[in-house]
Each structure stands twice: as C-alpha cells, then as structure tokens.
C-alpha cells in the first residue's frame, strides 16, 4: 500500500510539473488535459477523477509552479549567496525572458489568469504575495514596515510587467526588449535600495 501511495504522489507531481511547463510555454487555454497527461507519462485513466475541471488542474499547477520558482528566487536564483541584486539580475535577464516554460508563471500567465475563475486568481494572488514576502525580506531584512511592503508589492508588479512586455516585443523589436530589461533593472534596483 505504501508503494502505491508513493507512486500516486509521484504521478500527481509529474502532472503538476507537466501542466506548469506547458501552461507557461503555450498558455492555459491552448493546452489540453490529454496533452498534459501524455507529457507527464500518464494514461487517461490515471487522470480521471483527479480534478473536477481543467481550471482545477490549472489552479493546482499554478500554485505548484509559482511556489517552486519563488523558492528558487528566495534561494538567490542559483547564486552562491541570496541577494536582492542577484534576484533582480535573474528576474530581468534575457535567459528568463527567453524561457517562459521554466521561468516565473506569473510573468507568463498574468493576463490569462485575469480571465479565469476565482480559484485560479486566488492561487495567483497567493503566489504574488509569497513573492512580495521574498522581496520584502531581501530589501528590509523582514521588517513589517508598511512602506517596505508597498515598495515590495510595486517592485514585484513591475518585475512581472517588465518581463511580460519584454517577451511581447522581443520578436518584433529585440533592441526595445533588451533596453526595457536593462532600464527596469536600473530603476527597480534604485527603488529597492
């Protein structure tokens, strides 16, 4: 019985990872549940009954993906020592811009989430709040100051918007996209000081 439960947990995690990657790469509406199952290596029978709807799957996948990426950012985005500067460098990098499938789900899906139901929106809000907490901690050492909180919220919203717009214009005007990321890095770095 223990092996069966472990296998079910592994299947569930594979499903969330596949959904998160496919949703970030193609958008929630563009990906079918059967494609997610195939990517996760699961049969239709193993998918049946796990979620009431695709939107339920999207909510769980969004939570899982946002939390996973937020943990990576909190740990310093791969840097030896976590720092606000390193977090900003990662978030506003060309690598992050060019790889939505493994980057921040909020930058890839913000506008689409706004058209979905309350559960998906709630999960996005939870992830946004978690990322605000991470940046507030990096900026102020965890002070509960409301001014620091407001600055952190503005910073995170500006990061999400900057990457989203940089992605949107990258194919049509690569220089504009790169300039946007570079200027956002400078301005947001100043804001966070």
GROMACS .gro file of C-alpha atoms in nm:
model
  193
    1UNK     CA    1   0.000   0.000   0.000
    2UNK     CA    2   0.286   0.237   0.083
    3UNK     CA    3   0.440   0.189  -0.264
    4UNK     CA    4   0.104   0.264  -0.427
    5UNK     CA    5   0.066   0.589  -0.233
    6UNK     CA    6   0.421   0.693  -0.320
    7UNK     CA    7   0.354   0.618  -0.688
    8UNK     CA    8   0.031   0.821  -0.676
    9UNK     CA    9   0.221   1.115  -0.523
   10UNK     CA   10   0.488   1.090  -0.793
   11UNK     CA   11   0.222   1.080  -1.065
   12UNK     CA   12   0.048   1.383  -0.917
   13UNK     CA   13   0.376   1.578  -0.903
   14UNK     CA   14   0.460   1.478  -1.262
   15UNK     CA   15   0.117   1.601  -1.368
   16UNK     CA   16   0.163   1.939  -1.195
   17UNK     CA   17   0.512   1.980  -1.342
   18UNK     CA   18   0.394   1.895  -1.694
   19UNK     CA   19   0.093   2.127  -1.665
   20UNK     CA   20   0.304   2.410  -1.526
   21UNK     CA   21   0.560   2.382  -1.805
   22UNK     CA   22   0.302   2.352  -2.084
   23UNK     CA   23   0.085   2.632  -1.947
   24UNK     CA   24   0.384   2.868  -1.923
   25UNK     CA   25   0.503   2.777  -2.272
   26UNK     CA   26   0.167   2.781  -2.457
   27UNK     CA   27  -0.094   2.933  -2.226
   28UNK     CA   28  -0.365   2.761  -2.026
   29UNK     CA   29  -0.632   2.773  -2.295
   30UNK     CA   30  -0.400   2.630  -2.562
   31UNK     CA   31  -0.316   2.309  -2.374
   32UNK     CA   32  -0.549   2.012  -2.345
   33UNK     CA   33  -0.568   1.789  -2.039
   34UNK     CA   34  -0.482   1.486  -2.255
   35UNK     CA   35  -0.163   1.659  -2.374
   36UNK     CA   36  -0.068   1.728  -2.013
   37UNK     CA   37  -0.127   1.361  -1.929
   38UNK     CA   38   0.084   1.247  -2.223
   39UNK     CA   39   0.367   1.483  -2.125
   40UNK     CA   40   0.351   1.353  -1.768
   41UNK     CA   41   0.352   0.995  -1.895
   42UNK     CA   42   0.008   0.920  -1.753
   43UNK     CA   43  -0.281   0.742  -1.917
   44UNK     CA   44  -0.625   0.896  -1.941
   45UNK     CA   45  -0.744   0.653  -1.675
   46UNK     CA   46  -0.488   0.780  -1.424
   47UNK     CA   47  -0.604   1.137  -1.488
   48UNK     CA   48  -0.972   1.058  -1.444
   49UNK     CA   49  -1.107   1.178  -1.114
   50UNK     CA   50  -0.802   1.378  -1.004
   51UNK     CA   51  -0.956   1.713  -1.099
   52UNK     CA   52  -1.313   1.830  -1.144
   53UNK     CA   53  -1.215   2.054  -1.436
   54UNK     CA   54  -0.921   2.187  -1.631
   55UNK     CA   55  -0.948   2.503  -1.424
   56UNK     CA   56  -0.895   2.297  -1.106
   57UNK     CA   57  -0.584   2.147  -1.265
   58UNK     CA   58  -0.470   2.496  -1.368
   59UNK     CA   59  -0.514   2.624  -1.011
   60UNK     CA   60  -0.308   2.341  -0.860
   61UNK     CA   61  -0.042   2.359  -1.132
   62UNK     CA   62  -0.016   2.736  -1.093
   63UNK     CA   63   0.029   2.705  -0.715
   64UNK     CA   64   0.291   2.435  -0.752
   65UNK     CA   65   0.482   2.617  -1.026
   66UNK     CA   66   0.474   2.959  -0.864
   67UNK     CA   67   0.589   2.818  -0.530
   68UNK     CA   68   0.872   2.621  -0.693
   69UNK     CA   69   1.002   2.926  -0.881
   70UNK     CA   70   0.955   3.151  -0.576
   71UNK     CA   71   1.171   2.914  -0.370
   72UNK     CA   72   1.440   2.931  -0.638
   73UNK     CA   73   1.428   3.313  -0.628
   74UNK     CA   74   1.431   3.316  -0.246
   75UNK     CA   75   1.740   3.097  -0.251
   76UNK     CA   76   1.921   3.357  -0.462
   77UNK     CA   77   1.822   3.237  -0.811
   78UNK     CA   78   2.114   2.999  -0.830
   79UNK     CA   79   2.369   3.242  -0.684
   80UNK     CA   80   2.608   3.135  -0.410
   81UNK     CA   81   2.455   3.382  -0.167
   82UNK     CA   82   2.099   3.516  -0.191
   83UNK     CA   83   2.085   3.890  -0.253
   84UNK     CA   84   1.835   4.138  -0.384
   85UNK     CA   85   2.074   4.230  -0.663
   86UNK     CA   86   2.106   3.866  -0.771
   87UNK     CA   87   1.730   3.819  -0.759
   88UNK     CA   88   1.676   4.124  -0.980
   89UNK     CA   89   1.954   4.017  -1.217
   90UNK     CA   90   1.792   3.677  -1.262
   91UNK     CA   91   1.436   3.802  -1.298
   92UNK     CA   92   1.527   4.067  -1.557
   93UNK     CA   93   1.771   3.853  -1.754
   94UNK     CA   94   1.749   3.761  -2.121
   95UNK     CA   95   1.756   3.396  -2.015
   96UNK     CA   96   1.443   3.440  -1.803
   97UNK     CA   97   1.274   3.639  -2.078
   98UNK     CA   98   1.351   3.374  -2.338
   99UNK     CA   99   1.246   3.070  -2.136
  100UNK     CA  100   0.891   3.117  -2.011
  101UNK     CA  101   0.843   2.739  -1.979
  102UNK     CA  102   1.081   2.722  -1.683
  103UNK     CA  103   1.054   3.078  -1.552
  104UNK     CA  104   0.806   3.267  -1.339
  105UNK     CA  105   0.449   3.155  -1.411
  106UNK     CA  106   0.320   3.498  -1.315
  107UNK     CA  107   0.512   3.664  -1.599
  108UNK     CA  108   0.389   3.402  -1.845
  109UNK     CA  109   0.025   3.385  -1.739
  110UNK     CA  110  -0.079   3.713  -1.571
  111UNK     CA  111  -0.317   3.831  -1.842
  112UNK     CA  112  -0.466   3.484  -1.893
  113UNK     CA  113  -0.525   3.432  -1.520
  114UNK     CA  114  -0.726   3.755  -1.517
  115UNK     CA  115  -0.979   3.589  -1.749
  116UNK     CA  116  -1.016   3.273  -1.541
  117UNK     CA  117  -1.226   3.192  -1.237
  118UNK     CA  118  -1.175   3.293  -0.875
  119UNK     CA  119  -0.980   2.980  -0.771
  120UNK     CA  120  -0.705   3.038  -1.027
  121UNK     CA  121  -0.699   3.408  -0.937
  122UNK     CA  122  -0.670   3.322  -0.566
  123UNK     CA  123  -0.373   3.094  -0.635
  124UNK     CA  124  -0.206   3.368  -0.839
  125UNK     CA  125  -0.267   3.614  -0.552
  126UNK     CA  126  -0.113   3.369  -0.303
  127UNK     CA  127   0.194   3.329  -0.525
  128UNK     CA  128   0.220   3.705  -0.576
  129UNK     CA  129   0.202   3.761  -0.201
  130UNK     CA  130   0.469   3.495  -0.143
  131UNK     CA  131   0.700   3.667  -0.394
  132UNK     CA  132   0.633   4.005  -0.231
  133UNK     CA  133   0.734   3.849   0.103
  134UNK     CA  134   1.058   3.724  -0.053
  135UNK     CA  135   1.150   4.063  -0.196
  136UNK     CA  136   1.045   4.247   0.120
  137UNK     CA  137   1.273   4.018   0.321
  138UNK     CA  138   1.559   4.082   0.078
  139UNK     CA  139   1.503   4.458   0.088
  140UNK     CA  140   1.449   4.519   0.455
  141UNK     CA  141   1.556   4.216   0.649
  142UNK     CA  142   1.193   4.126   0.719
  143UNK     CA  143   1.068   4.448   0.872
  144UNK     CA  144   0.692   4.469   0.888
  145UNK     CA  145   0.704   4.832   0.779
  146UNK     CA  146   0.405   4.913   0.558
  147UNK     CA  147   0.619   5.140   0.339
  148UNK     CA  148   0.858   4.848   0.275
  149UNK     CA  149   0.557   4.628   0.199
  150UNK     CA  150   0.424   4.878  -0.052
  151UNK     CA  151   0.763   4.909  -0.217
  152UNK     CA  152   0.796   4.531  -0.240
  153UNK     CA  153   0.449   4.498  -0.397
  154UNK     CA  154   0.532   4.767  -0.651
  155UNK     CA  155   0.867   4.604  -0.724
  156UNK     CA  156   0.714   4.261  -0.788
  157UNK     CA  157   0.435   4.403  -1.005
  158UNK     CA  158   0.692   4.599  -1.205
  159UNK     CA  159   0.910   4.289  -1.246
  160UNK     CA  160   0.617   4.084  -1.375
  161UNK     CA  161   0.511   4.360  -1.611
  162UNK     CA  162   0.862   4.429  -1.735
  163UNK     CA  163   0.931   4.067  -1.825
  164UNK     CA  164   0.585   4.025  -1.979
  165UNK     CA  165   0.629   4.328  -2.204
  166UNK     CA  166   0.991   4.237  -2.287
  167UNK     CA  167   0.866   3.897  -2.405
  168UNK     CA  168   0.581   4.051  -2.602
  169UNK     CA  169   0.808   4.283  -2.804
  170UNK     CA  170   1.118   4.059  -2.830
  171UNK     CA  171   1.043   3.915  -3.174
  172UNK     CA  172   0.929   4.242  -3.327
  173UNK     CA  173   1.188   4.470  -3.170
  174UNK     CA  174   1.467   4.283  -2.987
  175UNK     CA  175   1.654   4.604  -2.903
  176UNK     CA  176   1.346   4.754  -2.735
  177UNK     CA  177   1.307   4.434  -2.534
  178UNK     CA  178   1.669   4.439  -2.417
  179UNK     CA  179   1.653   4.813  -2.340
  180UNK     CA  180   1.339   4.758  -2.133
  181UNK     CA  181   1.505   4.487  -1.923
  182UNK     CA  182   1.821   4.693  -1.875
  183UNK     CA  183   1.633   5.008  -1.771
  184UNK     CA  184   1.392   4.812  -1.550
  185UNK     CA  185   1.693   4.660  -1.373
  186UNK     CA  186   1.840   5.002  -1.303
  187UNK     CA  187   1.516   5.168  -1.194
  188UNK     CA  188   1.393   4.877  -0.984
  189UNK     CA  189   1.736   4.837  -0.827
  190UNK     CA  190   1.716   5.204  -0.722
  191UNK     CA  191   1.362   5.154  -0.592
  192UNK     CA  192   1.469   4.858  -0.381
  193UNK     CA  193   1.755   5.045  -0.209
   0.00000   0.00000   0.00000
